[in-house]
PDB file of C-alpha atoms in Angstrom:
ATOM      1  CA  UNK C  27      41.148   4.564  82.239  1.00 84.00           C
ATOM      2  CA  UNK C  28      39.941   0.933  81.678  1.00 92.00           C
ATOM      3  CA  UNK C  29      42.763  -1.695  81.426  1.00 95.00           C
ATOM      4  CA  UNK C  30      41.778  -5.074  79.808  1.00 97.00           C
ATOM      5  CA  UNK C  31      43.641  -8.611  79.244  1.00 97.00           C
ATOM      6  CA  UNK C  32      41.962 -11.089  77.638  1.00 97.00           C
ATOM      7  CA  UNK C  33      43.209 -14.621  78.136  1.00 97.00           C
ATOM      8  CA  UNK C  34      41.956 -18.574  77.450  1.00 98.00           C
ATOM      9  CA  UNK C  35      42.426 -18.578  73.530  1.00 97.00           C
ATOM     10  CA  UNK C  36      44.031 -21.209  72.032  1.00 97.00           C
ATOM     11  CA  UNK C  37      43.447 -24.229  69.386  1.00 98.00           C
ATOM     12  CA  UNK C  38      40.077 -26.489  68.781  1.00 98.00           C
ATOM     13  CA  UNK C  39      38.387 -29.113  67.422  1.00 98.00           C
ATOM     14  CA  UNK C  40      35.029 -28.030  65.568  1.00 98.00           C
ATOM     15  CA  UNK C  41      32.413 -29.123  68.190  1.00 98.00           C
ATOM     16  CA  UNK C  42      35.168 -28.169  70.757  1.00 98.00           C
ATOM     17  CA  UNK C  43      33.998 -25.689  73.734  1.00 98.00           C
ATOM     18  CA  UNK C  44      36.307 -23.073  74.879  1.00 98.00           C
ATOM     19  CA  UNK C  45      36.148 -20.229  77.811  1.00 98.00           C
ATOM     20  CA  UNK C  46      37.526 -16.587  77.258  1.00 98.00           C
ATOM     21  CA  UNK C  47      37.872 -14.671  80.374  1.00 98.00           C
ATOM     22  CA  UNK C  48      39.265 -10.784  80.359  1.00 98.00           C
ATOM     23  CA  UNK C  49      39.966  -9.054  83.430  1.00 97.00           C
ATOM     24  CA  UNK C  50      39.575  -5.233  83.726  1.00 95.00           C
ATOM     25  CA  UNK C  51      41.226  -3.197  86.481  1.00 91.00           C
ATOM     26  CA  UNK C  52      41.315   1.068  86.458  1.00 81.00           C
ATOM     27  CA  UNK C  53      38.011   2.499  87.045  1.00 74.00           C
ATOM     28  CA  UNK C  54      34.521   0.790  88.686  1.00 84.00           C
ATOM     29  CA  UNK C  55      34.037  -2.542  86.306  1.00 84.00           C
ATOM     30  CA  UNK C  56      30.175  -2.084  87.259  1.00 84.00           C
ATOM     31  CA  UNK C  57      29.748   1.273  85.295  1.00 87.00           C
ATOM     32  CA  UNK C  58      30.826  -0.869  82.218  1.00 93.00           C
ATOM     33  CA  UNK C  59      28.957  -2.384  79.432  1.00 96.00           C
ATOM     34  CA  UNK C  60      31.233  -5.293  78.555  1.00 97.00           C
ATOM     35  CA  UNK C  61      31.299  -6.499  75.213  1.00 98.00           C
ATOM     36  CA  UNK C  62      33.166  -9.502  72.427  1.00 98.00           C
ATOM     37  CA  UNK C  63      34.012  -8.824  69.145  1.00 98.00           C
ATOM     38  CA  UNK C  64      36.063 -11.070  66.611  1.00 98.00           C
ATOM     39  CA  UNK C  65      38.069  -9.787  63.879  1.00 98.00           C
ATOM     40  CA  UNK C  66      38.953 -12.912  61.230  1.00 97.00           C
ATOM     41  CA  UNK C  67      42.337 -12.225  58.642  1.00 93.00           C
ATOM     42  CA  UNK C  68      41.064  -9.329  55.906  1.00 95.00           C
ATOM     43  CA  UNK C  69      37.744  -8.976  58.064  1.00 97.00           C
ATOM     44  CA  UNK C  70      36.101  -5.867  59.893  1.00 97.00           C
ATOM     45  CA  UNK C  71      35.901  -6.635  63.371  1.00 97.00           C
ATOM     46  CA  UNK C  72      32.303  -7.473  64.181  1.00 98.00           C
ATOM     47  CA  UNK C  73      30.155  -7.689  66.771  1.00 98.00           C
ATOM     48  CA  UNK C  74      29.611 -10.819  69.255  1.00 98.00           C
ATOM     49  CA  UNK C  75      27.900 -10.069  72.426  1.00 98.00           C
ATOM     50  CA  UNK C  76      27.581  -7.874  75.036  1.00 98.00           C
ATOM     51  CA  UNK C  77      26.079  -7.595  78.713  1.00 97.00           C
ATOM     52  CA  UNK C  78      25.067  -4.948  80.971  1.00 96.00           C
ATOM     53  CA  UNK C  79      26.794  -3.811  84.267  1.00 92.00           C
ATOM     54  CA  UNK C  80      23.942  -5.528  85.531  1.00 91.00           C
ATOM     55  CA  UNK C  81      24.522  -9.147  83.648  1.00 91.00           C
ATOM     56  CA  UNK C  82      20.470  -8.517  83.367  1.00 92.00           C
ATOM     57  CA  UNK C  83      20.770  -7.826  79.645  1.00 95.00           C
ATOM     58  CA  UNK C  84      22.660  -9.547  77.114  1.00 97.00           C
ATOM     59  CA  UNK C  85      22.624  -9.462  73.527  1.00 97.00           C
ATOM     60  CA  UNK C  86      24.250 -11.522  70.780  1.00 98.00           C
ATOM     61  CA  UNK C  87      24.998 -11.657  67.232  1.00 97.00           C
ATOM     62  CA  UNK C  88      22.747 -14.119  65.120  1.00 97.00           C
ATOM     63  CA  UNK C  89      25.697 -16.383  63.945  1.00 97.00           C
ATOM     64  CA  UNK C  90      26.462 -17.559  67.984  1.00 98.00           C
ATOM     65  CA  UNK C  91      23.213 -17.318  69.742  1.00 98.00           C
ATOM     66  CA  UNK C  92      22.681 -20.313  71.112  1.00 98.00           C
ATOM     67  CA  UNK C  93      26.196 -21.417  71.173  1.00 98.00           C
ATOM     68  CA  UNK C  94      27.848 -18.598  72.908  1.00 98.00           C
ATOM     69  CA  UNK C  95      26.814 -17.381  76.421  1.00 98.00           C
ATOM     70  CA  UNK C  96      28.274 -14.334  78.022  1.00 98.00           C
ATOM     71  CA  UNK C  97      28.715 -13.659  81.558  1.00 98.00           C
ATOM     72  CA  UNK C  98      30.372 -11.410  84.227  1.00 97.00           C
ATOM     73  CA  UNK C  99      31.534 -11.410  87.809  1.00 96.00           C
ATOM     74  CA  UNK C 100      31.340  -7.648  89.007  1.00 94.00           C
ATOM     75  CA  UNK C 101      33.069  -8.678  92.536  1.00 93.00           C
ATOM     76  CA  UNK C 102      36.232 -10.886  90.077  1.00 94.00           C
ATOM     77  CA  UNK C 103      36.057  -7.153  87.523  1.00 95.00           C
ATOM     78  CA  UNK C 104      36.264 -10.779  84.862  1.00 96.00           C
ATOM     79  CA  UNK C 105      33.316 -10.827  81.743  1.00 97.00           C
ATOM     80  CA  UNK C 106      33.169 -14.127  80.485  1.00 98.00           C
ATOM     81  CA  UNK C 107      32.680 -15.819  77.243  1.00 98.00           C
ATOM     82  CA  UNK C 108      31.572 -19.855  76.859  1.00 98.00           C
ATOM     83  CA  UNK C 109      32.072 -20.859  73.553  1.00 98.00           C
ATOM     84  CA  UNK C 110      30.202 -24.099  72.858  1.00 98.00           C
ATOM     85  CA  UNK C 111      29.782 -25.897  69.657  1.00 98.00           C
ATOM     86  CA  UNK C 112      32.430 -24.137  67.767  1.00 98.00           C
ATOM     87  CA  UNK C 113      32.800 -24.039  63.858  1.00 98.00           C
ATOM     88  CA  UNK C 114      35.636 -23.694  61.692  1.00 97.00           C
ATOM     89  CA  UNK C 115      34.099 -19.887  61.138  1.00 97.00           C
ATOM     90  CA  UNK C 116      34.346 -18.824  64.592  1.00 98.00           C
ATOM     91  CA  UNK C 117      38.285 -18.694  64.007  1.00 98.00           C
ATOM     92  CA  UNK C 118      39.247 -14.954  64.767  1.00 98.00           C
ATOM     93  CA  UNK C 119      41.075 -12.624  67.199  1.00 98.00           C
ATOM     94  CA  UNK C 120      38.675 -12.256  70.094  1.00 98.00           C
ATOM     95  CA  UNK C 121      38.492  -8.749  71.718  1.00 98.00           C
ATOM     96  CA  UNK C 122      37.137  -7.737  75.480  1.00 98.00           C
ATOM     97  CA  UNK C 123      35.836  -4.315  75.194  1.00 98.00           C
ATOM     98  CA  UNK C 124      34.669  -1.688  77.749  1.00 96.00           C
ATOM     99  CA  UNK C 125      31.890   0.811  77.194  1.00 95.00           C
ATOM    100  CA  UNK C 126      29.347   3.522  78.908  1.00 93.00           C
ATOM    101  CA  UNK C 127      26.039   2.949  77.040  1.00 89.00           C
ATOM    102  CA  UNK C 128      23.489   4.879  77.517  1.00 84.00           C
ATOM    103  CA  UNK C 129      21.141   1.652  76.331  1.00 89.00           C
ATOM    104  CA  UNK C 130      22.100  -1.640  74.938  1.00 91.00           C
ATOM    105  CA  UNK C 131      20.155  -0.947  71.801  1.00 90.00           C
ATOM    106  CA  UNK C 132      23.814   0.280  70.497  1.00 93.00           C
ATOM    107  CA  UNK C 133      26.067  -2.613  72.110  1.00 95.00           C
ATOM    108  CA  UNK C 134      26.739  -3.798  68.769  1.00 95.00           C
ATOM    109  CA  UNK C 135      28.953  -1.051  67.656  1.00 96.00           C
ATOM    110  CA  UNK C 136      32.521  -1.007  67.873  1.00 95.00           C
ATOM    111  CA  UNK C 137      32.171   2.860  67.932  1.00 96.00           C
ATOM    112  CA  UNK C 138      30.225   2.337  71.723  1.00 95.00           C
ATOM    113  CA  UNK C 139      33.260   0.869  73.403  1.00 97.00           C
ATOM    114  CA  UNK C 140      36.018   3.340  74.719  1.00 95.00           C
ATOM    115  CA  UNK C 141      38.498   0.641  75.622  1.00 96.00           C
ATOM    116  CA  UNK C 142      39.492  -2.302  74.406  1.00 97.00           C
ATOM    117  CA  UNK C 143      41.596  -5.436  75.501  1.00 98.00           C
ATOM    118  CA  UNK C 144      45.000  -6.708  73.287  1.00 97.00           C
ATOM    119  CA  UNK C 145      42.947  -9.751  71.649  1.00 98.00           C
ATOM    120  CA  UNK C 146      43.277 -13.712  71.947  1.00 98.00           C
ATOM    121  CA  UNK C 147      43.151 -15.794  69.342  1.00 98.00           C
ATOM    122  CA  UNK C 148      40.814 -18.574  68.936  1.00 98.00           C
ATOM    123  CA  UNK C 149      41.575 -21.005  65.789  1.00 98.00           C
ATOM    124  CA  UNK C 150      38.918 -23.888  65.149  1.00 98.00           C
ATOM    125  CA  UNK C 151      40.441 -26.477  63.268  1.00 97.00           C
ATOM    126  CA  UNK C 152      37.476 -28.960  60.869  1.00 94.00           C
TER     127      UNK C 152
END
């Protein structure tokens, strides 16, 4: 069993940066693929990014490359997401999310993860 809380949502200014963290505790945080995914009001959730146990291999979703960068800290069990640049779009409930991938190629999919953090939401204000 995987616990995860996410934490540093909050309010922002389009152009405004924010920092999620999410903190896992239970089983070895190094056999994990960590991933984000963002679920907007009458959305599906939807893939953000993800990284390996590693942190050699990330991967990110079209509409925040470049903007977003995930990271992790296997001795803090913490993953990491800087938000940079932030549009009125990115508003959404944020989710940490904990899987055992065989390969990244399907980091993507919600269906990958096995646990999954409580959410924090992140509202960007135009």
């Amino acid at each position: 069993q995987v616990q995860l809380v996410e934490s540093g949502g909050g309010l922002v200014q389009a152009g405004g940066s924010l920092r999620l963290s999410c903190a896992a505790s239970g089983r070895t945080f190094i056999n994990y693929v960590m991933g984000w995914f963002r679920q907007a009001p009458g959305k599906e959730r939807e893939f953000v990014t993800a990284i390996s146990w590693s942190g050699g291999n990330t991967l990110y979703a079209g509409s925040v490359k470049g903007r977003f960068t995930i990271s992790r800290d296997n001795a803090k069990n913490t993953v990491y997401l800087q938000m940079n640049s932030l549009k009125p779009e990115d508003t959404a409930v944020y989710y940490c999310a904990a899987g055992t991938l065989a390969t990244m190629t399907v980091a993507a999919m919600v269906r990958s993860y096995g646990y999954w953090g409580q959410g924090t939401q992140v509202t960007v204000s135009s």
